[in-house]
């Protein structure tokens, strides 16, 4: 995957996505002793960056594949993204979601005409339910993060950020399944100038951190994190990109995630979900490294269950 493929992807998906704004905060700059530029994918269609990859993946299918529909399994954001992208393109979307997924995300899938199936909250159950739909409907499986067309689509968010601010020193992004981190790292490699990509990850689900250390894809035995969008693991398509182009992955504690999330709500005046706040929390952990630097942060999404906020509004 190269610069031209990213450019082509961006042109292809432009009619179906928003070019999201970049916000700044003098107070957060002061706290981190750096200049932060927040790429607000919480303002993306369906509320997260995943609309980009979903649209690109569907647009690359053959007419026969589109006719039979698409299927994915997802805890929330990609489920919504694929549903909305498919609806926009006149394609059926079959969505497998764990029963534990936030109700707000299930409702959104139904609202975007996604055909929802619920399953036990295990990867095995997800994959089994997905395979049954493939066998019955002939639908094409689109992985939420381990798919080259999805990775390219996700990379366009950072590409837009670098078009506005080409002299960034670092770009931070959360890492769950690895699609956003891999796409961001590709965009930084292709369009950045001496810029580095750093991932943020909760200590409670630090499989990507351990994978980068060991050189093989690791798994988590528990997923006890508030960042519900980061409970998935890396795949064989995105991991080699991450190995090649990501500088490091920084782990953060749960209370650091909540603190960063509250800061974003209070100071940027925007809604972001816990997974999004992981990137800012990682920046605060690397404060010495980032002193007087220009730092891009991908705010990955804003799909929050307001009945389960981790803090009380002041």
PDB file of C-alpha atoms in Angstrom:
ATOM      1  CA  UNK A   1       0.000   0.000   0.000  1.00  0.00           C
ATOM      2  CA  UNK A   2       1.453   3.322  -1.080  1.00  0.00           C
ATOM      3  CA  UNK A   3       0.841   7.062  -1.438  1.00  0.00           C
ATOM      4  CA  UNK A   4      -1.126   6.727  -4.682  1.00  0.00           C
ATOM      5  CA  UNK A   5      -3.419   4.073  -3.220  1.00  0.00           C
ATOM      6  CA  UNK A   6      -4.205   6.368  -0.295  1.00  0.00           C
ATOM      7  CA  UNK A   7      -4.931   9.260  -2.676  1.00  0.00           C
ATOM      8  CA  UNK A   8      -7.147   7.072  -4.872  1.00  0.00           C
ATOM      9  CA  UNK A   9      -8.978   5.757  -1.811  1.00  0.00           C
ATOM     10  CA  UNK A  10      -9.619   9.302  -0.574  1.00  0.00           C
ATOM     11  CA  UNK A  11     -11.060  10.369  -3.924  1.00  0.00           C
ATOM     12  CA  UNK A  12     -13.244   7.256  -4.013  1.00  0.00           C
ATOM     13  CA  UNK A  13     -14.803   7.710  -0.576  1.00  0.00           C
ATOM     14  CA  UNK A  14     -15.102  11.530  -0.602  1.00  0.00           C
ATOM     15  CA  UNK A  15     -18.783  11.573  -1.647  1.00  0.00           C
ATOM     16  CA  UNK A  16     -19.668   9.324   1.306  1.00  0.00           C
ATOM     17  CA  UNK A  17     -17.693  10.876   4.200  1.00  0.00           C
ATOM     18  CA  UNK A  18     -17.175  14.182   5.994  1.00  0.00           C
ATOM     19  CA  UNK A  19     -13.843  16.004   5.952  1.00  0.00           C
ATOM     20  CA  UNK A  20     -13.839  16.390   9.727  1.00  0.00           C
ATOM     21  CA  UNK A  21     -12.584  19.490  11.567  1.00  0.00           C
ATOM     22  CA  UNK A  22      -9.333  19.875  13.511  1.00  0.00           C
ATOM     23  CA  UNK A  23      -9.660  21.526  16.926  1.00  0.00           C
ATOM     24  CA  UNK A  24      -7.113  22.933  19.363  1.00  0.00           C
ATOM     25  CA  UNK A  25      -7.105  23.933  23.029  1.00  0.00           C
ATOM     26  CA  UNK A  26      -4.651  26.350  24.601  1.00  0.00           C
ATOM     27  CA  UNK A  27      -5.294  24.846  28.025  1.00  0.00           C
ATOM     28  CA  UNK A  28      -4.560  21.276  26.883  1.00  0.00           C
ATOM     29  CA  UNK A  29      -1.458  22.586  25.074  1.00  0.00           C
ATOM     30  CA  UNK A  30      -0.313  24.129  28.352  1.00  0.00           C
ATOM     31  CA  UNK A  31      -0.987  20.938  30.314  1.00  0.00           C
ATOM     32  CA  UNK A  32       1.012  18.831  27.838  1.00  0.00           C
ATOM     33  CA  UNK A  33       3.624  21.509  27.064  1.00  0.00           C
ATOM     34  CA  UNK A  34       3.067  20.846  23.357  1.00  0.00           C
ATOM     35  CA  UNK A  35       0.817  21.943  20.474  1.00  0.00           C
ATOM     36  CA  UNK A  36      -2.003  19.442  19.980  1.00  0.00           C
ATOM     37  CA  UNK A  37      -4.179  19.181  16.867  1.00  0.00           C
ATOM     38  CA  UNK A  38      -7.289  17.048  17.369  1.00  0.00           C
ATOM     39  CA  UNK A  39      -8.670  15.439  14.194  1.00  0.00           C
ATOM     40  CA  UNK A  40     -12.318  15.092  15.202  1.00  0.00           C
ATOM     41  CA  UNK A  41     -13.625  11.864  13.711  1.00  0.00           C
ATOM     42  CA  UNK A  42     -16.420  11.974  16.272  1.00  0.00           C
ATOM     43  CA  UNK A  43     -17.984  14.349  13.701  1.00  0.00           C
ATOM     44  CA  UNK A  44     -17.664  11.708  10.976  1.00  0.00           C
ATOM     45  CA  UNK A  45     -20.826  10.143   9.555  1.00  0.00           C
ATOM     46  CA  UNK A  46     -22.127   7.562  12.095  1.00  0.00           C
ATOM     47  CA  UNK A  47     -19.839   9.171  14.654  1.00  0.00           C
ATOM     48  CA  UNK A  48     -16.488   7.486  14.050  1.00  0.00           C
ATOM     49  CA  UNK A  49     -13.551   7.128  11.646  1.00  0.00           C
ATOM     50  CA  UNK A  50     -14.716   3.637  10.653  1.00  0.00           C
ATOM     51  CA  UNK A  51     -17.099   5.055   8.046  1.00  0.00           C
ATOM     52  CA  UNK A  52     -14.005   5.659   5.891  1.00  0.00           C
ATOM     53  CA  UNK A  53     -12.822   2.068   5.774  1.00  0.00           C
ATOM     54  CA  UNK A  54     -16.311   0.628   5.472  1.00  0.00           C
ATOM     55  CA  UNK A  55     -17.149   2.816   2.464  1.00  0.00           C
ATOM     56  CA  UNK A  56     -13.872   2.004   0.730  1.00  0.00           C
ATOM     57  CA  UNK A  57     -14.245  -1.753   1.275  1.00  0.00           C
ATOM     58  CA  UNK A  58     -17.774  -1.858  -0.157  1.00  0.00           C
ATOM     59  CA  UNK A  59     -16.840   0.369  -3.116  1.00  0.00           C
ATOM     60  CA  UNK A  60     -14.114  -2.126  -4.078  1.00  0.00           C
ATOM     61  CA  UNK A  61     -16.502  -5.098  -4.318  1.00  0.00           C
ATOM     62  CA  UNK A  62     -17.715  -6.600  -7.606  1.00  0.00           C
ATOM     63  CA  UNK A  63     -21.370  -6.116  -8.665  1.00  0.00           C
ATOM     64  CA  UNK A  64     -22.122  -9.765  -7.756  1.00  0.00           C
ATOM     65  CA  UNK A  65     -20.605  -9.332  -4.298  1.00  0.00           C
ATOM     66  CA  UNK A  66     -22.628  -6.161  -3.718  1.00  0.00           C
ATOM     67  CA  UNK A  67     -25.772  -8.026  -4.760  1.00  0.00           C
ATOM     68  CA  UNK A  68     -25.284 -10.652  -2.011  1.00  0.00           C
ATOM     69  CA  UNK A  69     -24.493  -8.084   0.653  1.00  0.00           C
ATOM     70  CA  UNK A  70     -21.749  -7.723   3.235  1.00  0.00           C
ATOM     71  CA  UNK A  71     -21.307  -9.105   6.745  1.00  0.00           C
ATOM     72  CA  UNK A  72     -19.133  -8.200   9.714  1.00  0.00           C
ATOM     73  CA  UNK A  73     -18.859  -8.790  13.440  1.00  0.00           C
ATOM     74  CA  UNK A  74     -18.258  -5.771  15.647  1.00  0.00           C
ATOM     75  CA  UNK A  75     -18.807  -4.457  19.162  1.00  0.00           C
ATOM     76  CA  UNK A  76     -20.226  -1.258  17.772  1.00  0.00           C
ATOM     77  CA  UNK A  77     -18.556   1.370  15.633  1.00  0.00           C
ATOM     78  CA  UNK A  78     -17.710  -0.755  12.596  1.00  0.00           C
ATOM     79  CA  UNK A  79     -21.164  -2.338  12.830  1.00  0.00           C
ATOM     80  CA  UNK A  80     -22.648   1.141  12.441  1.00  0.00           C
ATOM     81  CA  UNK A  81     -20.135   2.155   9.777  1.00  0.00           C
ATOM     82  CA  UNK A  82     -20.765  -0.862   7.557  1.00  0.00           C
ATOM     83  CA  UNK A  83     -24.535  -0.491   7.994  1.00  0.00           C
ATOM     84  CA  UNK A  84     -24.508   3.177   6.961  1.00  0.00           C
ATOM     85  CA  UNK A  85     -22.002   2.711   4.130  1.00  0.00           C
ATOM     86  CA  UNK A  86     -24.036  -0.210   2.782  1.00  0.00           C
ATOM     87  CA  UNK A  87     -27.277   1.762   3.071  1.00  0.00           C
ATOM     88  CA  UNK A  88     -25.656   4.680   1.180  1.00  0.00           C
ATOM     89  CA  UNK A  89     -24.599   2.311  -1.609  1.00  0.00           C
ATOM     90  CA  UNK A  90     -27.779   0.219  -1.794  1.00  0.00           C
ATOM     91  CA  UNK A  91     -26.173  -2.920  -0.378  1.00  0.00           C
ATOM     92  CA  UNK A  92     -27.501  -5.214   2.372  1.00  0.00           C
ATOM     93  CA  UNK A  93     -25.425  -5.331   5.573  1.00  0.00           C
ATOM     94  CA  UNK A  94     -25.595  -8.280   7.984  1.00  0.00           C
ATOM     95  CA  UNK A  95     -24.196  -7.356  11.377  1.00  0.00           C
ATOM     96  CA  UNK A  96     -23.156  -9.713  14.178  1.00  0.00           C
ATOM     97  CA  UNK A  97     -22.810  -7.964  17.549  1.00  0.00           C
ATOM     98  CA  UNK A  98     -22.006  -9.338  21.004  1.00  0.00           C
ATOM     99  CA  UNK A  99     -24.946  -9.127  23.418  1.00  0.00           C
ATOM    100  CA  UNK A 100     -22.747  -6.966  25.680  1.00  0.00           C
ATOM    101  CA  UNK A 101     -22.361  -4.186  23.062  1.00  0.00           C
ATOM    102  CA  UNK A 102     -23.737  -0.757  24.104  1.00  0.00           C
ATOM    103  CA  UNK A 103     -27.456  -0.472  23.393  1.00  0.00           C
ATOM    104  CA  UNK A 104     -26.916   2.914  21.725  1.00  0.00           C
ATOM    105  CA  UNK A 105     -24.742   1.193  19.097  1.00  0.00           C
ATOM    106  CA  UNK A 106     -27.270  -1.600  18.486  1.00  0.00           C
ATOM    107  CA  UNK A 107     -30.005   0.985  17.978  1.00  0.00           C
ATOM    108  CA  UNK A 108     -27.799   2.877  15.526  1.00  0.00           C
ATOM    109  CA  UNK A 109     -27.202  -0.290  13.466  1.00  0.00           C
ATOM    110  CA  UNK A 110     -30.947  -0.855  13.192  1.00  0.00           C
ATOM    111  CA  UNK A 111     -31.409   2.818  12.294  1.00  0.00           C
ATOM    112  CA  UNK A 112     -28.975   2.414   9.400  1.00  0.00           C
ATOM    113  CA  UNK A 113     -30.925  -0.636   8.103  1.00  0.00           C
ATOM    114  CA  UNK A 114     -28.315  -3.129   9.295  1.00  0.00           C
ATOM    115  CA  UNK A 115     -29.696  -6.678   9.718  1.00  0.00           C
ATOM    116  CA  UNK A 116     -28.647  -7.349  13.322  1.00  0.00           C
ATOM    117  CA  UNK A 117     -27.825 -10.717  14.906  1.00  0.00           C
ATOM    118  CA  UNK A 118     -26.681 -10.899  18.524  1.00  0.00           C
ATOM    119  CA  UNK A 119     -24.323 -13.527  19.928  1.00  0.00           C
ATOM    120  CA  UNK A 120     -22.393 -14.422  23.073  1.00  0.00           C
ATOM    121  CA  UNK A 121     -19.575 -11.911  23.796  1.00  0.00           C
ATOM    122  CA  UNK A 122     -16.727 -14.157  22.643  1.00  0.00           C
ATOM    123  CA  UNK A 123     -14.668 -14.080  19.447  1.00  0.00           C
ATOM    124  CA  UNK A 124     -15.581 -17.727  18.734  1.00  0.00           C
ATOM    125  CA  UNK A 125     -19.304 -16.953  18.943  1.00  0.00           C
ATOM    126  CA  UNK A 126     -18.881 -13.905  16.687  1.00  0.00           C
ATOM    127  CA  UNK A 127     -17.002 -15.868  14.042  1.00  0.00           C
ATOM    128  CA  UNK A 128     -19.452 -18.770  14.132  1.00  0.00           C
ATOM    129  CA  UNK A 129     -22.481 -16.500  13.694  1.00  0.00           C
ATOM    130  CA  UNK A 130     -20.728 -14.647  10.879  1.00  0.00           C
ATOM    131  CA  UNK A 131     -19.859 -17.891   9.047  1.00  0.00           C
ATOM    132  CA  UNK A 132     -23.480 -19.027   9.229  1.00  0.00           C
ATOM    133  CA  UNK A 133     -24.565 -15.813   7.469  1.00  0.00           C
ATOM    134  CA  UNK A 134     -21.857 -16.226   4.810  1.00  0.00           C
ATOM    135  CA  UNK A 135     -23.025 -19.797   4.140  1.00  0.00           C
ATOM    136  CA  UNK A 136     -26.715 -18.848   4.024  1.00  0.00           C
ATOM    137  CA  UNK A 137     -26.657 -15.464   2.243  1.00  0.00           C
ATOM    138  CA  UNK A 138     -23.419 -15.562   0.230  1.00  0.00           C
ATOM    139  CA  UNK A 139     -22.452 -12.257   1.842  1.00  0.00           C
ATOM    140  CA  UNK A 140     -18.860 -11.000   1.629  1.00  0.00           C
ATOM    141  CA  UNK A 141     -17.106 -10.768   4.989  1.00  0.00           C
ATOM    142  CA  UNK A 142     -15.487  -7.408   5.728  1.00  0.00           C
ATOM    143  CA  UNK A 143     -13.265  -7.454   8.788  1.00  0.00           C
ATOM    144  CA  UNK A 144     -13.482  -4.311  10.954  1.00  0.00           C
ATOM    145  CA  UNK A 145      -9.702  -3.800  10.983  1.00  0.00           C
ATOM    146  CA  UNK A 146      -7.810  -6.639   9.273  1.00  0.00           C
ATOM    147  CA  UNK A 147      -8.650  -5.765   5.673  1.00  0.00           C
ATOM    148  CA  UNK A 148      -6.418  -3.816   3.277  1.00  0.00           C
ATOM    149  CA  UNK A 149      -9.234  -1.689   1.864  1.00  0.00           C
ATOM    150  CA  UNK A 150     -10.444  -0.873   5.389  1.00  0.00           C
ATOM    151  CA  UNK A 151      -6.891   0.055   6.466  1.00  0.00           C
ATOM    152  CA  UNK A 152      -6.500   2.404   3.488  1.00  0.00           C
ATOM    153  CA  UNK A 153      -9.835   4.055   4.271  1.00  0.00           C
ATOM    154  CA  UNK A 154      -8.913   4.616   7.909  1.00  0.00           C
ATOM    155  CA  UNK A 155      -5.615   6.172   6.834  1.00  0.00           C
ATOM    156  CA  UNK A 156      -7.416   9.003   5.037  1.00  0.00           C
ATOM    157  CA  UNK A 157      -8.249  10.699   8.365  1.00  0.00           C
ATOM    158  CA  UNK A 158      -4.548  11.244   9.093  1.00  0.00           C
ATOM    159  CA  UNK A 159      -3.943  12.118   5.438  1.00  0.00           C
ATOM    160  CA  UNK A 160      -6.440  14.998   5.773  1.00  0.00           C
ATOM    161  CA  UNK A 161      -4.794  16.072   9.035  1.00  0.00           C
ATOM    162  CA  UNK A 162      -1.347  16.179   7.407  1.00  0.00           C
ATOM    163  CA  UNK A 163      -2.689  18.158   4.455  1.00  0.00           C
ATOM    164  CA  UNK A 164      -3.668  20.878   6.952  1.00  0.00           C
ATOM    165  CA  UNK A 165      -0.619  20.512   9.225  1.00  0.00           C
ATOM    166  CA  UNK A 166       2.223  18.970   7.178  1.00  0.00           C
ATOM    167  CA  UNK A 167       4.868  19.714   9.815  1.00  0.00           C
ATOM    168  CA  UNK A 168       3.542  17.549  12.662  1.00  0.00           C
ATOM    169  CA  UNK A 169       6.224  15.772  14.704  1.00  0.00           C
ATOM    170  CA  UNK A 170       3.973  12.984  15.984  1.00  0.00           C
ATOM    171  CA  UNK A 171       0.529  11.525  15.424  1.00  0.00           C
ATOM    172  CA  UNK A 172      -1.147   9.610  18.272  1.00  0.00           C
ATOM    173  CA  UNK A 173      -4.045   7.257  17.792  1.00  0.00           C
ATOM    174  CA  UNK A 174      -5.793   4.572  19.869  1.00  0.00           C
ATOM    175  CA  UNK A 175      -5.182   0.923  18.996  1.00  0.00           C
ATOM    176  CA  UNK A 176      -7.694  -1.907  19.266  1.00  0.00           C
ATOM    177  CA  UNK A 177      -7.958  -4.088  16.176  1.00  0.00           C
ATOM    178  CA  UNK A 178      -5.166  -2.088  14.531  1.00  0.00           C
ATOM    179  CA  UNK A 179      -6.910  -0.750  11.423  1.00  0.00           C
ATOM    180  CA  UNK A 180      -6.732   2.903  12.448  1.00  0.00           C
ATOM    181  CA  UNK A 181      -3.165   2.633  13.749  1.00  0.00           C
ATOM    182  CA  UNK A 182      -1.964   0.848  10.593  1.00  0.00           C
ATOM    183  CA  UNK A 183      -3.763   3.314   8.299  1.00  0.00           C
ATOM    184  CA  UNK A 184      -2.465   6.282  10.281  1.00  0.00           C
ATOM    185  CA  UNK A 185       1.093   4.926  10.194  1.00  0.00           C
ATOM    186  CA  UNK A 186       0.845   4.486   6.407  1.00  0.00           C
ATOM    187  CA  UNK A 187      -0.405   8.062   5.984  1.00  0.00           C
ATOM    188  CA  UNK A 188       2.380   9.402   8.225  1.00  0.00           C
ATOM    189  CA  UNK A 189       4.965   7.429   6.235  1.00  0.00           C
ATOM    190  CA  UNK A 190       3.588   8.676   2.898  1.00  0.00           C
ATOM    191  CA  UNK A 191       2.691  12.284   3.716  1.00  0.00           C
ATOM    192  CA  UNK A 192       4.565  13.235   6.904  1.00  0.00           C
ATOM    193  CA  UNK A 193       7.909  14.993   7.168  1.00  0.00           C
ATOM    194  CA  UNK A 194      10.058  13.363   9.869  1.00  0.00           C
ATOM    195  CA  UNK A 195       6.790  12.535  11.616  1.00  0.00           C
ATOM    196  CA  UNK A 196       6.305   9.480  13.851  1.00  0.00           C
ATOM    197  CA  UNK A 197       3.221   7.417  14.725  1.00  0.00           C
ATOM    198  CA  UNK A 198       2.534   6.347  18.306  1.00  0.00           C
ATOM    199  CA  UNK A 199      -0.345   4.168  19.486  1.00  0.00           C
ATOM    200  CA  UNK A 200      -2.209   4.437  22.780  1.00  0.00           C
ATOM    201  CA  UNK A 201      -3.603   1.358  24.511  1.00  0.00           C
ATOM    202  CA  UNK A 202      -5.134   0.543  27.921  1.00  0.00           C
ATOM    203  CA  UNK A 203      -3.023  -1.536  30.312  1.00  0.00           C
ATOM    204  CA  UNK A 204      -6.099  -3.771  30.672  1.00  0.00           C
ATOM    205  CA  UNK A 205      -5.963  -4.790  26.970  1.00  0.00           C
ATOM    206  CA  UNK A 206      -2.302  -4.396  26.065  1.00  0.00           C
ATOM    207  CA  UNK A 207      -2.044  -7.094  23.393  1.00  0.00           C
ATOM    208  CA  UNK A 208      -0.762  -4.651  20.747  1.00  0.00           C
ATOM    209  CA  UNK A 209       1.970  -3.400  23.106  1.00  0.00           C
ATOM    210  CA  UNK A 210       3.022  -6.990  23.817  1.00  0.00           C
ATOM    211  CA  UNK A 211       2.777  -7.949  20.121  1.00  0.00           C
ATOM    212  CA  UNK A 212       5.178  -5.172  19.148  1.00  0.00           C
ATOM    213  CA  UNK A 213       7.614  -6.414  21.793  1.00  0.00           C
ATOM    214  CA  UNK A 214       7.387 -10.134  20.982  1.00  0.00           C
ATOM    215  CA  UNK A 215       7.106  -9.872  17.198  1.00  0.00           C
ATOM    216  CA  UNK A 216       3.965 -12.042  17.082  1.00  0.00           C
ATOM    217  CA  UNK A 217       0.268 -11.346  17.586  1.00  0.00           C
ATOM    218  CA  UNK A 218      -0.591 -11.681  21.269  1.00  0.00           C
ATOM    219  CA  UNK A 219      -4.027 -12.064  22.861  1.00  0.00           C
ATOM    220  CA  UNK A 220      -5.738 -10.783  26.020  1.00  0.00           C
ATOM    221  CA  UNK A 221      -7.089 -13.103  28.704  1.00  0.00           C
ATOM    222  CA  UNK A 222      -9.266 -10.309  30.133  1.00  0.00           C
ATOM    223  CA  UNK A 223     -10.741  -7.132  28.622  1.00  0.00           C
ATOM    224  CA  UNK A 224     -11.664  -5.136  31.713  1.00  0.00           C
ATOM    225  CA  UNK A 225     -11.438  -1.634  30.225  1.00  0.00           C
ATOM    226  CA  UNK A 226     -13.779   1.301  29.881  1.00  0.00           C
ATOM    227  CA  UNK A 227     -12.506   1.684  26.294  1.00  0.00           C
ATOM    228  CA  UNK A 228     -14.987  -0.798  24.810  1.00  0.00           C
ATOM    229  CA  UNK A 229     -13.865  -0.119  21.236  1.00  0.00           C
ATOM    230  CA  UNK A 230     -10.324  -1.383  21.950  1.00  0.00           C
ATOM    231  CA  UNK A 231     -11.109  -4.920  23.072  1.00  0.00           C
ATOM    232  CA  UNK A 232     -10.248  -6.563  19.741  1.00  0.00           C
ATOM    233  CA  UNK A 233      -6.818  -7.796  18.675  1.00  0.00           C
ATOM    234  CA  UNK A 234      -4.418  -7.162  15.804  1.00  0.00           C
ATOM    235  CA  UNK A 235      -4.611  -9.110  12.558  1.00  0.00           C
ATOM    236  CA  UNK A 236      -2.143 -10.537  10.040  1.00  0.00           C
ATOM    237  CA  UNK A 237      -2.825  -7.727   7.523  1.00  0.00           C
ATOM    238  CA  UNK A 238      -2.354  -4.742   9.836  1.00  0.00           C
ATOM    239  CA  UNK A 239       0.302  -6.088  12.214  1.00  0.00           C
ATOM    240  CA  UNK A 240       3.161  -6.054   9.643  1.00  0.00           C
ATOM    241  CA  UNK A 241       2.340  -2.396   8.845  1.00  0.00           C
ATOM    242  CA  UNK A 242       2.338  -1.548  12.547  1.00  0.00           C
ATOM    243  CA  UNK A 243       5.654  -3.364  13.037  1.00  0.00           C
ATOM    244  CA  UNK A 244       7.211  -1.454  10.155  1.00  0.00           C
ATOM    245  CA  UNK A 245       5.901   2.065  10.676  1.00  0.00           C
ATOM    246  CA  UNK A 246       4.783   2.547  14.319  1.00  0.00           C
ATOM    247  CA  UNK A 247       7.361   4.024  16.672  1.00  0.00           C
ATOM    248  CA  UNK A 248       5.882   2.621  19.880  1.00  0.00           C
ATOM    249  CA  UNK A 249       2.684   1.833  21.769  1.00  0.00           C
ATOM    250  CA  UNK A 250       2.077   3.613  25.071  1.00  0.00           C
ATOM    251  CA  UNK A 251      -0.092   1.988  27.743  1.00  0.00           C
ATOM    252  CA  UNK A 252      -2.434   4.003  29.955  1.00  0.00           C
ATOM    253  CA  UNK A 253      -4.422   3.348  33.123  1.00  0.00           C
ATOM    254  CA  UNK A 254      -8.204   3.462  33.350  1.00  0.00           C
ATOM    255  CA  UNK A 255      -8.232   6.620  35.487  1.00  0.00           C
ATOM    256  CA  UNK A 256      -5.951   8.313  32.923  1.00  0.00           C
ATOM    257  CA  UNK A 257      -8.478   7.499  30.190  1.00  0.00           C
ATOM    258  CA  UNK A 258     -11.332   8.996  32.224  1.00  0.00           C
ATOM    259  CA  UNK A 259      -9.254  12.124  32.991  1.00  0.00           C
ATOM    260  CA  UNK A 260      -8.396  12.631  29.297  1.00  0.00           C
ATOM    261  CA  UNK A 261     -11.998  12.019  28.233  1.00  0.00           C
ATOM    262  CA  UNK A 262     -13.286  14.604  30.685  1.00  0.00           C
ATOM    263  CA  UNK A 263     -10.696  17.118  29.482  1.00  0.00           C
ATOM    264  CA  UNK A 264     -11.823  16.671  25.875  1.00  0.00           C
ATOM    265  CA  UNK A 265     -15.479  17.125  26.850  1.00  0.00           C
ATOM    266  CA  UNK A 266     -14.742  20.182  28.992  1.00  0.00           C
ATOM    267  CA  UNK A 267     -12.098  21.971  26.944  1.00  0.00           C
ATOM    268  CA  UNK A 268     -12.883  21.079  23.328  1.00  0.00           C
ATOM    269  CA  UNK A 269     -16.643  21.117  24.026  1.00  0.00           C
ATOM    270  CA  UNK A 270     -17.140  17.876  22.111  1.00  0.00           C
ATOM    271  CA  UNK A 271     -18.437  14.385  22.843  1.00  0.00           C
ATOM    272  CA  UNK A 272     -15.831  11.648  22.568  1.00  0.00           C
ATOM    273  CA  UNK A 273     -15.979   8.017  23.666  1.00  0.00           C
ATOM    274  CA  UNK A 274     -13.466   6.491  26.118  1.00  0.00           C
ATOM    275  CA  UNK A 275     -11.498   4.742  23.347  1.00  0.00           C
ATOM    276  CA  UNK A 276     -10.822   8.138  21.737  1.00  0.00           C
ATOM    277  CA  UNK A 277      -9.445   9.580  24.964  1.00  0.00           C
ATOM    278  CA  UNK A 278      -6.743   6.893  25.117  1.00  0.00           C
ATOM    279  CA  UNK A 279      -4.638   8.811  22.562  1.00  0.00           C
ATOM    280  CA  UNK A 280      -4.577  11.994  24.660  1.00  0.00           C
ATOM    281  CA  UNK A 281      -3.889   9.977  27.813  1.00  0.00           C
ATOM    282  CA  UNK A 282      -0.890   8.438  26.019  1.00  0.00           C
ATOM    283  CA  UNK A 283       0.351  11.933  25.112  1.00  0.00           C
ATOM    284  CA  UNK A 284       0.343  12.942  28.768  1.00  0.00           C
ATOM    285  CA  UNK A 285       2.378   9.801  29.554  1.00  0.00           C
ATOM    286  CA  UNK A 286       4.986  10.915  26.964  1.00  0.00           C
ATOM    287  CA  UNK A 287       5.026  14.548  28.104  1.00  0.00           C
ATOM    288  CA  UNK A 288       8.830  14.842  28.157  1.00  0.00           C
ATOM    289  CA  UNK A 289       9.163  13.439  24.631  1.00  0.00           C
ATOM    290  CA  UNK A 290       6.539  15.856  23.278  1.00  0.00           C
ATOM    291  CA  UNK A 291       7.801  19.094  24.866  1.00  0.00           C
ATOM    292  CA  UNK A 292       7.363  21.965  22.358  1.00  0.00           C
ATOM    293  CA  UNK A 293       6.408  19.478  19.604  1.00  0.00           C
ATOM    294  CA  UNK A 294       3.453  19.569  17.186  1.00  0.00           C
ATOM    295  CA  UNK A 295       1.266  16.562  17.881  1.00  0.00           C
ATOM    296  CA  UNK A 296      -1.710  15.259  15.912  1.00  0.00           C
ATOM    297  CA  UNK A 297      -4.337  13.253  17.813  1.00  0.00           C
ATOM    298  CA  UNK A 298      -7.054  11.228  16.104  1.00  0.00           C
ATOM    299  CA  UNK A 299     -10.298  11.534  18.107  1.00  0.00           C
ATOM    300  CA  UNK A 300     -11.598   8.226  16.808  1.00  0.00           C
ATOM    301  CA  UNK A 301     -15.290   8.448  17.711  1.00  0.00           C
ATOM    302  CA  UNK A 302     -18.082   9.918  19.789  1.00  0.00           C
ATOM    303  CA  UNK A 303     -20.612   7.111  20.177  1.00  0.00           C
ATOM    304  CA  UNK A 304     -21.208   7.191  23.930  1.00  0.00           C
ATOM    305  CA  UNK A 305     -23.907   5.584  26.033  1.00  0.00           C
ATOM    306  CA  UNK A 306     -24.862   8.713  27.995  1.00  0.00           C
ATOM    307  CA  UNK A 307     -26.448   6.599  30.739  1.00  0.00           C
ATOM    308  CA  UNK A 308     -23.018   5.129  31.522  1.00  0.00           C
ATOM    309  CA  UNK A 309     -20.685   8.129  31.610  1.00  0.00           C
ATOM    310  CA  UNK A 310     -17.505   7.440  33.644  1.00  0.00           C
ATOM    311  CA  UNK A 311     -17.714  10.887  35.246  1.00  0.00           C
ATOM    312  CA  UNK A 312     -20.444  13.130  36.532  1.00  0.00           C
ATOM    313  CA  UNK A 313     -20.962  16.373  34.636  1.00  0.00           C
ATOM    314  CA  UNK A 314     -19.791  19.314  36.766  1.00  0.00           C
TER     315      UNK A 314
END
